[in-house]
Tab-separated table of C-alpha atoms and ligand atoms in Angstrom:
chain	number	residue	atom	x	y	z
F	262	UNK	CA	125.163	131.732	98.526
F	263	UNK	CA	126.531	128.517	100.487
F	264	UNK	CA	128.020	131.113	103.264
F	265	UNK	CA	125.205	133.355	103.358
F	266	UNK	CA	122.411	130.263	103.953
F	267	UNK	CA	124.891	128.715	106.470
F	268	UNK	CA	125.053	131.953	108.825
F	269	UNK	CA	121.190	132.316	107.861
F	270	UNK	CA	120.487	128.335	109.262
F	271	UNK	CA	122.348	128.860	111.936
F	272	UNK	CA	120.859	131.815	113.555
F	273	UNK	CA	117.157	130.442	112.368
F	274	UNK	CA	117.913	126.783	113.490
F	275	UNK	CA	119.049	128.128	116.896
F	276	UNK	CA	115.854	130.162	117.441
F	277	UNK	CA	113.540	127.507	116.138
F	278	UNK	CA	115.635	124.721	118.958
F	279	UNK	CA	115.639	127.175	121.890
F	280	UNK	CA	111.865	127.501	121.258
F	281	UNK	CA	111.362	123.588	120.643
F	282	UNK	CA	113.135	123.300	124.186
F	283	UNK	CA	110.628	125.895	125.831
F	284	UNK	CA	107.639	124.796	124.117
F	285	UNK	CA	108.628	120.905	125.235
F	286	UNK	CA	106.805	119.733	128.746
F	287	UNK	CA	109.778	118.932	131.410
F	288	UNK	CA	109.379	116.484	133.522
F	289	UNK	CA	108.143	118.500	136.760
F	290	UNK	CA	104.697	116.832	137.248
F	291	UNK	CA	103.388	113.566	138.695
F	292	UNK	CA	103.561	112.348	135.528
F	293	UNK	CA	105.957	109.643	134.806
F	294	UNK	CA	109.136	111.098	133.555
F	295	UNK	CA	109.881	108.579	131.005
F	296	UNK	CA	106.713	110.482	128.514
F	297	UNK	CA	108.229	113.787	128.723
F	298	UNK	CA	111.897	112.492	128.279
F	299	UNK	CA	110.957	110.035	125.549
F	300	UNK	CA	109.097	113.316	123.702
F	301	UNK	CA	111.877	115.239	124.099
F	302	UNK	CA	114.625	112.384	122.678
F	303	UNK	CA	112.307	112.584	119.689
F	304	UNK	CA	112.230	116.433	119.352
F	305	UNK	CA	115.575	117.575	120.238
F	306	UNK	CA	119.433	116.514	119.086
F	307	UNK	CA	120.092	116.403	115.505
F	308	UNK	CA	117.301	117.161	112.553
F	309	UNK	CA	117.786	119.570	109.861
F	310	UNK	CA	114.422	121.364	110.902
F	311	UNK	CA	113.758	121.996	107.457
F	312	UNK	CA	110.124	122.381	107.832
F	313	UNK	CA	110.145	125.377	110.901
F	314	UNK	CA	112.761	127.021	108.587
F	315	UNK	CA	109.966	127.048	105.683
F	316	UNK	CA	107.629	128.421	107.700
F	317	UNK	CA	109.557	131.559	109.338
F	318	UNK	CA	111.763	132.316	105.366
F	319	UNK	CA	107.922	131.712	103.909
F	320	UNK	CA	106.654	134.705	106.434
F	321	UNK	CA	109.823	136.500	105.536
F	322	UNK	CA	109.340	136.361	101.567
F	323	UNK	CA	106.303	138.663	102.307
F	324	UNK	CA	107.449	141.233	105.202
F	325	UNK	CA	106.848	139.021	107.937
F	326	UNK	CA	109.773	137.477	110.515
F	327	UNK	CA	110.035	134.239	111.994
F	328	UNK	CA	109.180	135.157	115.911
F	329	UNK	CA	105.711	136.246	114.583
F	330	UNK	CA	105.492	132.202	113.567
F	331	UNK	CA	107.337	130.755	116.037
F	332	UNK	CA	104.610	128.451	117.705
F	333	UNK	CA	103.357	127.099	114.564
F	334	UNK	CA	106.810	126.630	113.000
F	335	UNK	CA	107.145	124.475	115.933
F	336	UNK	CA	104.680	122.856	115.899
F	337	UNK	CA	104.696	121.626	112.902
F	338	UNK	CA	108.233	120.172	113.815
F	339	UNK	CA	106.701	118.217	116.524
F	340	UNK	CA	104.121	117.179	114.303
F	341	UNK	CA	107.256	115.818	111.649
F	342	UNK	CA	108.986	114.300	114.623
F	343	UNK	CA	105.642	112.493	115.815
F	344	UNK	CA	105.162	110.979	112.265
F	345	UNK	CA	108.939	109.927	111.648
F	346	UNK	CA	108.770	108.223	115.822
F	347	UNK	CA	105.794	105.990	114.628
F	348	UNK	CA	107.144	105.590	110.899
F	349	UNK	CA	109.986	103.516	112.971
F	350	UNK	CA	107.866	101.265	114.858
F	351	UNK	CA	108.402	97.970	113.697
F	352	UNK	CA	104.918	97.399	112.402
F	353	UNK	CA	105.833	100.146	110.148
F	354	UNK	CA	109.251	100.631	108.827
F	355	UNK	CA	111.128	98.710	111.645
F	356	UNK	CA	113.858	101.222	111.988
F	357	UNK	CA	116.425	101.318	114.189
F	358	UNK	CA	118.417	104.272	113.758
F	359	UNK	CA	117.229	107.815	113.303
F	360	UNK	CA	118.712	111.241	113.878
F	361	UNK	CA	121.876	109.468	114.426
F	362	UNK	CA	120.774	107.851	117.254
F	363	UNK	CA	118.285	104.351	118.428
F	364	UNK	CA	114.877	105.188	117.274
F	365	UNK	CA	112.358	106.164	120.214
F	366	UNK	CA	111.188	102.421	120.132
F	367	UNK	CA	114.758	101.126	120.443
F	368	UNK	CA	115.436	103.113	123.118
F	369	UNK	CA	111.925	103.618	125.358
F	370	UNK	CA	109.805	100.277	123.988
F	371	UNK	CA	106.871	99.951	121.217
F	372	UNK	CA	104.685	100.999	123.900
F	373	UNK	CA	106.844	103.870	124.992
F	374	UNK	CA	107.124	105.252	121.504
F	375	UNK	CA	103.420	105.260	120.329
F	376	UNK	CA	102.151	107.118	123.579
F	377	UNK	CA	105.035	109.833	123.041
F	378	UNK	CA	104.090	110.244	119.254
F	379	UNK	CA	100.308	110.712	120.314
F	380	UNK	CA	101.644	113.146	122.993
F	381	UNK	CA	103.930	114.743	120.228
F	382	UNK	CA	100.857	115.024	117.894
F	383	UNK	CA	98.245	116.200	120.543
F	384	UNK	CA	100.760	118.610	122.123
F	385	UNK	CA	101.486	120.433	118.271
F	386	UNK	CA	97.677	121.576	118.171
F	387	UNK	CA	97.586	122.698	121.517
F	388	UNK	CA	100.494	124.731	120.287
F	389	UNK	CA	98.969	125.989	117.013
F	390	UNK	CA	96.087	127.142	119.478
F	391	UNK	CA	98.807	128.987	121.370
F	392	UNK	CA	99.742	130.511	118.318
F	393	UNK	CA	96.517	133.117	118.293
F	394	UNK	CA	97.841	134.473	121.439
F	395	UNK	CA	99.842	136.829	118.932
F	396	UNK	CA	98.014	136.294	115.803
F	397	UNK	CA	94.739	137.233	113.832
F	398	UNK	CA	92.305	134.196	114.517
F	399	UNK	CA	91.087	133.950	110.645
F	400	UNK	CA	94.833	133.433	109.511
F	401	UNK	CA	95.171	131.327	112.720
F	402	UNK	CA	92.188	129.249	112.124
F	403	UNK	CA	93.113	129.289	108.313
F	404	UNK	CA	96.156	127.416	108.873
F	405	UNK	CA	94.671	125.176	111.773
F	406	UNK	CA	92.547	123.864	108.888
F	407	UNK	CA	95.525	123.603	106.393
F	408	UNK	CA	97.524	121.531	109.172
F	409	UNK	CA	94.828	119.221	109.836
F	410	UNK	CA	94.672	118.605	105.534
F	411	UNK	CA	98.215	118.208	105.814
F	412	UNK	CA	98.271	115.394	108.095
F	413	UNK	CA	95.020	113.648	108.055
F	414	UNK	CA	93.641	111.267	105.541
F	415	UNK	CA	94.176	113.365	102.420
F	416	UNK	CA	97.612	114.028	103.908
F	417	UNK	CA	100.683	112.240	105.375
F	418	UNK	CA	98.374	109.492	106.823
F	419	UNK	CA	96.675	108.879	103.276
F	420	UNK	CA	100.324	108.618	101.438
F	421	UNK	CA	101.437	106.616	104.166
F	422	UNK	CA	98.864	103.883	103.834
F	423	UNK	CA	99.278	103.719	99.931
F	424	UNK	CA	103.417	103.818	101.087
F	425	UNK	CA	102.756	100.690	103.260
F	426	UNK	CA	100.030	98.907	100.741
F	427	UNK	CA	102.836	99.830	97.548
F	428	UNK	CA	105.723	97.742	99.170
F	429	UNK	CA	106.557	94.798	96.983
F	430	UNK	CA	103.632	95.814	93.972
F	431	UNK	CA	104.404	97.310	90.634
F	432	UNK	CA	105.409	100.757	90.887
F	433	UNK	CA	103.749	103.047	88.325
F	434	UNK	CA	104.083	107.060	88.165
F	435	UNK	CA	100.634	108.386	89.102
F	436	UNK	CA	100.770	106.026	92.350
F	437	UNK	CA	104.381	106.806	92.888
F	438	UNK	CA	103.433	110.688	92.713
F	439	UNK	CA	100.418	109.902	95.087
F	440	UNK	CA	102.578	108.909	97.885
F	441	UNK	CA	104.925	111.373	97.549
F	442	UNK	CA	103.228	114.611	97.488
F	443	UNK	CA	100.816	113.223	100.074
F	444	UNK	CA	103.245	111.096	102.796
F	445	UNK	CA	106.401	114.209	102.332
F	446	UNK	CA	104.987	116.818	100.428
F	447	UNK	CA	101.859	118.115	101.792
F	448	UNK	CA	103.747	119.190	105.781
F	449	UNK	CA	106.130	120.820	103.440
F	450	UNK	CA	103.293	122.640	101.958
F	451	UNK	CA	101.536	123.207	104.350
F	452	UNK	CA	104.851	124.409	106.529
F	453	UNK	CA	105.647	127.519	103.351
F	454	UNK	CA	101.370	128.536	103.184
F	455	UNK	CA	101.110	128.531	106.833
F	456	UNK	CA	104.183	131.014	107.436
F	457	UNK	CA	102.612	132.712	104.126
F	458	UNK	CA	99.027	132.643	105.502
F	459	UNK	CA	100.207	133.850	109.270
F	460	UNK	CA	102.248	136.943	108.061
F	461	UNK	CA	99.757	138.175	105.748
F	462	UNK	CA	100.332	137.340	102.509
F	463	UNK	CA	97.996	138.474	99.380
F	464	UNK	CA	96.323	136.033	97.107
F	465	UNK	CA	98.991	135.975	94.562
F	466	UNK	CA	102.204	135.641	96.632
F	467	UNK	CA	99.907	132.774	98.268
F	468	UNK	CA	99.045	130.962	94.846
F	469	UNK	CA	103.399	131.331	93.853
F	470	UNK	CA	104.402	130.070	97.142
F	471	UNK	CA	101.548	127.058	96.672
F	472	UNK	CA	103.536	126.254	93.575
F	473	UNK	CA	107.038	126.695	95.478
F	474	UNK	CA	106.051	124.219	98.131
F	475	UNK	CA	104.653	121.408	95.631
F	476	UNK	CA	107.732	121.585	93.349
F	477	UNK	CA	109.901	121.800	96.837
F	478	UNK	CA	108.285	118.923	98.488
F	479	UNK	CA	108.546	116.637	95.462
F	480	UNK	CA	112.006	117.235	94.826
F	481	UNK	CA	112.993	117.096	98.549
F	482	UNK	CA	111.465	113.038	98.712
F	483	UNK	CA	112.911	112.282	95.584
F	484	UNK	CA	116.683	113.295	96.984
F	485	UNK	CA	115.337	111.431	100.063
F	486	UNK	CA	115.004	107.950	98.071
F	487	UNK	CA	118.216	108.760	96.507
F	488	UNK	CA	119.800	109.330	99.306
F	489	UNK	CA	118.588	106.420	100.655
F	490	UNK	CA	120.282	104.415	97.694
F	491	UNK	CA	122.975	106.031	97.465
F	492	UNK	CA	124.031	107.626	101.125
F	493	UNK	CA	126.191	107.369	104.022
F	494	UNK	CA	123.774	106.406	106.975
F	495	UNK	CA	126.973	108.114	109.197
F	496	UNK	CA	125.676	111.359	107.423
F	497	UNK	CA	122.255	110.221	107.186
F	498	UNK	CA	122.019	108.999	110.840
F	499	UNK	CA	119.724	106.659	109.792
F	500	UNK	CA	119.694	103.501	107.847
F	501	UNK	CA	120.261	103.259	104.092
F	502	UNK	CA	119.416	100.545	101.611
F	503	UNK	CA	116.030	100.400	103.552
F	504	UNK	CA	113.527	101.018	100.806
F	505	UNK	CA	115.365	98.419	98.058
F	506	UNK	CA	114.831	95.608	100.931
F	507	UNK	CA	111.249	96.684	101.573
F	508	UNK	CA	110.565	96.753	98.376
F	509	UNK	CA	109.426	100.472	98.241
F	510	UNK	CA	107.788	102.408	95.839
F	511	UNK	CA	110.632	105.272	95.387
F	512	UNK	CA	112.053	107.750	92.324
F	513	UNK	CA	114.801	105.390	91.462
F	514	UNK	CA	113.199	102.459	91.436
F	515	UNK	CA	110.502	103.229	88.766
F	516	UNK	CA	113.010	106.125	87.355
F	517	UNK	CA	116.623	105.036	87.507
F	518	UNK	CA	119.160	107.110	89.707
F	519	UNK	CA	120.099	109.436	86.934
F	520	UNK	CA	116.547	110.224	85.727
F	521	UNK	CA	115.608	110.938	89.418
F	522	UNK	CA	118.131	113.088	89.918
F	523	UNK	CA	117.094	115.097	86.972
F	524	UNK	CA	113.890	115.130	88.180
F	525	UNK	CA	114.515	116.455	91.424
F	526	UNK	CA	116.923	119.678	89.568
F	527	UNK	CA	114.009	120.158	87.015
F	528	UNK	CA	111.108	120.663	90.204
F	529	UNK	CA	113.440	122.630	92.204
F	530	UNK	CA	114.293	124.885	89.107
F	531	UNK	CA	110.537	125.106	88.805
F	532	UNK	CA	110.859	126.230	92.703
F	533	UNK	CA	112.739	128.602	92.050
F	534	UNK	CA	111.060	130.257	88.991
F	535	UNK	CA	107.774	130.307	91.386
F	536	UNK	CA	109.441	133.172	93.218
F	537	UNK	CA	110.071	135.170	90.168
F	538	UNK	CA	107.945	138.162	91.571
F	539	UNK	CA	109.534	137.973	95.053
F	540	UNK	CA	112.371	140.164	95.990
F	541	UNK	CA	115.764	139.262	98.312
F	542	UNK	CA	113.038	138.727	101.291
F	543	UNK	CA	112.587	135.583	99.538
F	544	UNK	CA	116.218	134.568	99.202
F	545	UNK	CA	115.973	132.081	102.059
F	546	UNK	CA	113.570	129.905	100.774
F	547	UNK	CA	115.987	130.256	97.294
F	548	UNK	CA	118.871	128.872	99.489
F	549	UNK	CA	116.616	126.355	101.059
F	550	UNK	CA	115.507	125.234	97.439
F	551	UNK	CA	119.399	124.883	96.497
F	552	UNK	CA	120.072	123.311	99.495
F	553	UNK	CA	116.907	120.390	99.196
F	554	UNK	CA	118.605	119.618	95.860
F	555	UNK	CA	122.432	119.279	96.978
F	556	UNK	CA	122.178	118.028	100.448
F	557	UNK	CA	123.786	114.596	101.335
F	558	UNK	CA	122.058	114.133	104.491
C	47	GRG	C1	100.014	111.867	110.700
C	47	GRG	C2	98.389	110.674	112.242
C	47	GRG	C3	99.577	110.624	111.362
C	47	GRG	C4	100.276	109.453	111.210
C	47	GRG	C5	101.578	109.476	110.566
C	47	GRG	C6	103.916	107.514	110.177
C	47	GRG	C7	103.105	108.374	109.282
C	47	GRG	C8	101.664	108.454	109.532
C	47	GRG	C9	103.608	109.056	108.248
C	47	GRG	C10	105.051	109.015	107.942
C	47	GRG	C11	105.424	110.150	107.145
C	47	GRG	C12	106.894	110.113	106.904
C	47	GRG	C13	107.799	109.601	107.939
C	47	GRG	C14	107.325	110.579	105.751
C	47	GRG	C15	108.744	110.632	105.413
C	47	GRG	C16	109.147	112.051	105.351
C	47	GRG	C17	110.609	112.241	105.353
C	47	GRG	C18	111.325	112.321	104.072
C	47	GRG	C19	111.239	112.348	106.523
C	47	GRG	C20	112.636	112.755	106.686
C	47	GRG	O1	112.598	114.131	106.915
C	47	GRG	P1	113.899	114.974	107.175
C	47	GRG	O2	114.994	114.520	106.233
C	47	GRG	O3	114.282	114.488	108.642
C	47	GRG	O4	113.541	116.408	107.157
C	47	GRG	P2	115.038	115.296	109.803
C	47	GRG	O5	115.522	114.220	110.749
C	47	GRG	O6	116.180	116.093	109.213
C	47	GRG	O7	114.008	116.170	110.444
């Protein structure tokens, strides 16, 4: 399996940059070149581009490929890379490192860094528009709407206010699940049902790879607050130790390390038993599910 998802990642991850790179604006206009460069230091360079590969193996599982959802897949990477520039700023998380590199604020200014993440943000939805150059507009306005759920106010905004509001108080589970299905898990939703959605897929395959994505998305933040315990920034290319000094509601705080990490197998296995009624099309979002659960990075 390892072998098989490498060569698969690979050849998807290469597709998914070369398209990033195209769909990126250069800086060719009158418009000052540090916007377009500072977009692109977000976009491109390292990133596991977990959430593009979701959406191209989630049109796969059900006879679709990933070209036919190439501009949403990467759009929805720009809108991940938007949310993790401004997650950085200091008046957020105050990161410095990310992607193994200084954090768009580090390197271009505050300023800098929350012009290019509303430039990220606008420029994914002008590409989602682009995307019903080659695409039914119901499924294309379908997952339009889905996006915008995704990252509004019952979305990643939503669990990142509670995220911000949680730091220092009591942690308790419902809260703790709150933040995590809304600040990580619904763009990782959202990324499987809009492949789904784009390539056709019937009611059913919909409503199992809706359950897929939930389990997937909660077990893919809970390895991120272990890893953020327990990791090698090197391998991280970010910072660890972050959320114990802010004081963060996370898996191991309320959990322990050992019960999170059980909790992370047991939502992956129910991942994986989601895709029961799929065939070897859906093997890549198997390996993806295996992956979420092992990675150290
Ligand atoms: C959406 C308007 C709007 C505002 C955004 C800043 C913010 C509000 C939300 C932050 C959401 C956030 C950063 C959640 C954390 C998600 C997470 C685990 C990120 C790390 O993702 P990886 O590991 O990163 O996939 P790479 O670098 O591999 O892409």
């Amino acid at each position: 399996m390892q072998g098989l998802f490498e060569a698969y990642a690979r050849e998807r991850v290469a597709r998914i940059e070369q398209a990033l790179e195209s769909y990126l604006p250069t800086a060719t206009s009158r418009l000052p070149r540090i916007l377009p460069e500072a977009m692109r230091y977000a976009v491109l360079g390292q990133g596991k581009r977990l959430r593009p590969l979701l959406c191209g193996a989630a049109a796969e599982a059900v006879g679709g490929s990933l070209e036919q959802v190439l501009p949403t897949a990467c759009a929805i990477e720009l809108i991940h890379a938007f949310s993790l520039v401004h997650d950085d700023l200091p008046a957020l998380d105050n990161d410095e490192l990310r992607r193994g590199k200084p954090t768009v604020w580090k390197q271009y200014g505050e300023a800098m860094a929350i012009l290019a993440g509303d430039a990220l943000l606008v420029h994914a939805f002008g590409l989602l528009a682009r995307q019903a150059e080659q695409s039914p507009m119901e499924r294309v306005l379908q997952t339009l709407r889905l996006l915008c759920d995704a990252v509004g106010i019952d979305g990643m905004v939503g669990g990142q206010v509670e995220d911000i509001l949680s730091e220092g108080e009591p942690v308790d589970a419902e809260k703790l699940a709150y933040i995590h299905t809304h600040k990580t898990g619904a763009l990782i939703r959202a990324s499987v049902l809009s492949g789904a959605i784009l390539a056709g897929a019937s009611e059913s395959q919909r409503a199992a790879l809706d359950a897929y994505s939930q389990s997937l998305g909660l077990a893919f933040q809970i390895v991120d607050d272990i890893l953020n315990e327990t990791g090698d920034p090197q391998r991280l290319g970010k910072s660890a130790g972050t959320d114990r000094a802010h004081q963060k509601a996370t898996y191991p705080r309320l959990y322990g390390l050992e019960t999170a990490r059980r909790h992370a197998h047991e939502a992956i296995q129910r991942a994986l038993d989601s895709l029961h009624g799929f065939d070897a099309a859906a093997d890549p979002l198997r390996w993806i599910a295996q992956f979420t659960v092992e990675r150290d990075f």
